[in-house]
């Protein structure tokens, strides 16, 4: 009996000693990591519900707004930022994350609906949405680019074909994206149409490519204020030696690099200028219409976005990037209830200026008058 007790005691001492040495080697941090690895020994496995290789091309464009090759290119670009880290494995491959977010942006549905269609939980999709948006925004400078000096001749030629106004390199305007406002600053987000929104300033080219977007300001802010608090004045100032202009409505000031319409034309030259100005500036309205039709989350019919203003800003910029990607890859805009050929021309109507809306102060009328005298006499 004594021998047996001594053997048991010796074995216990060896076990305790081994455990103490093991604890001393790992330390408290090492033990936590070891425990996490044991818990994640069998991470969740996500089964992709969509097979890009077998899905019909038309159905892909209707559901995700892109064809197979473009989706694969996008996944390849974003994969370094979408691989699940070891400490927080989700089991969702990058392809599944990109497809679910594209479906959300295109449909404008609630997170729960998109999550169910994608085969994941709502909290998991919320995490995926944030991850994909952040991954996209890292590449914003390669998707949204203002015309460079070497591109000015081509850009001016494209705009001249629209309304025969020379030296135009962009049309500028603002549009509203509805959101549920923060409680503490609800009034700041109420726009002149009495709903809550973000006031988004965009500049587009003649082919509806978005060359600049500013989505940081609430709906109550005037367009002219957004203009002066954006990068546009600096960029256009750098291009002034090339004598180029932007076109804007009466909500903007008339500047040496920004032409607005004549409020009360008195001469035939001013009328011809206004007609050309209107025909050319319609491209920004068509851009808004196509952007919101392609990504219904930005349209009023998709409801208000239930996110913080910062997250809404991210969504708007991401949609603008994807809009440019679709134009660059020449992906047609298709929808299920469209005409037989599937191509839908989306146009946001030109809205008249409200009588109670304050006009921006005209600061450089002589510049506009010289353009009218030179080109529209």
Short mmCIF file of C-alpha atoms in Angstrom, two decimals, residues 48-72 95 99 102-103 106 294 331-336:
data_model
loop_
_atom_site.label_atom_id
_atom_site.label_comp_id
_atom_site.label_asym_id
_atom_site.label_seq_id
_atom_site.Cartn_x
_atom_site.Cartn_y
_atom_site.Cartn_z
CA UNK A 48 -21.94 29.43 -51.71
CA UNK A 49 -25.49 29.42 -53.02
CA UNK A 50 -24.51 30.94 -56.37
CA UNK A 51 -22.31 29.30 -58.98
CA UNK A 52 -20.80 31.96 -61.20
CA UNK A 53 -19.74 29.39 -63.76
CA UNK A 54 -23.25 28.03 -64.37
CA UNK A 55 -25.52 31.05 -63.75
CA UNK A 56 -26.93 32.67 -66.87
CA UNK A 57 -25.15 35.89 -67.82
CA UNK A 58 -28.37 37.92 -68.07
CA UNK A 59 -29.49 36.78 -64.61
CA UNK A 60 -26.12 37.79 -63.18
CA UNK A 61 -26.45 41.31 -64.59
CA UNK A 62 -30.03 41.67 -63.35
CA UNK A 63 -29.21 40.47 -59.83
CA UNK A 64 -25.70 41.81 -59.30
CA UNK A 65 -25.42 44.48 -62.06
CA UNK A 66 -22.26 42.93 -63.48
CA UNK A 67 -21.32 40.13 -65.83
CA UNK A 68 -19.30 37.10 -64.83
CA UNK A 69 -15.90 38.41 -65.92
CA UNK A 70 -16.34 41.73 -64.10
CA UNK A 71 -17.43 40.05 -60.87
CA UNK A 72 -14.41 37.76 -61.00
CA UNK A 95 -16.70 35.66 -53.76
CA UNK A 99 -21.94 38.82 -54.37
CA UNK A 102 -23.65 43.62 -54.83
CA UNK A 103 -27.09 42.10 -54.35
CA UNK A 106 -28.56 46.58 -56.54
CA UNK A 294 -28.58 50.51 -61.21
CA UNK A 331 -21.96 46.24 -68.83
CA UNK A 332 -25.53 47.02 -69.93
CA UNK A 333 -28.14 48.02 -67.39
CA UNK A 334 -30.80 45.31 -67.32
CA UNK A 335 -33.84 44.77 -65.15
CA UNK A 336 -36.50 42.08 -65.08
#
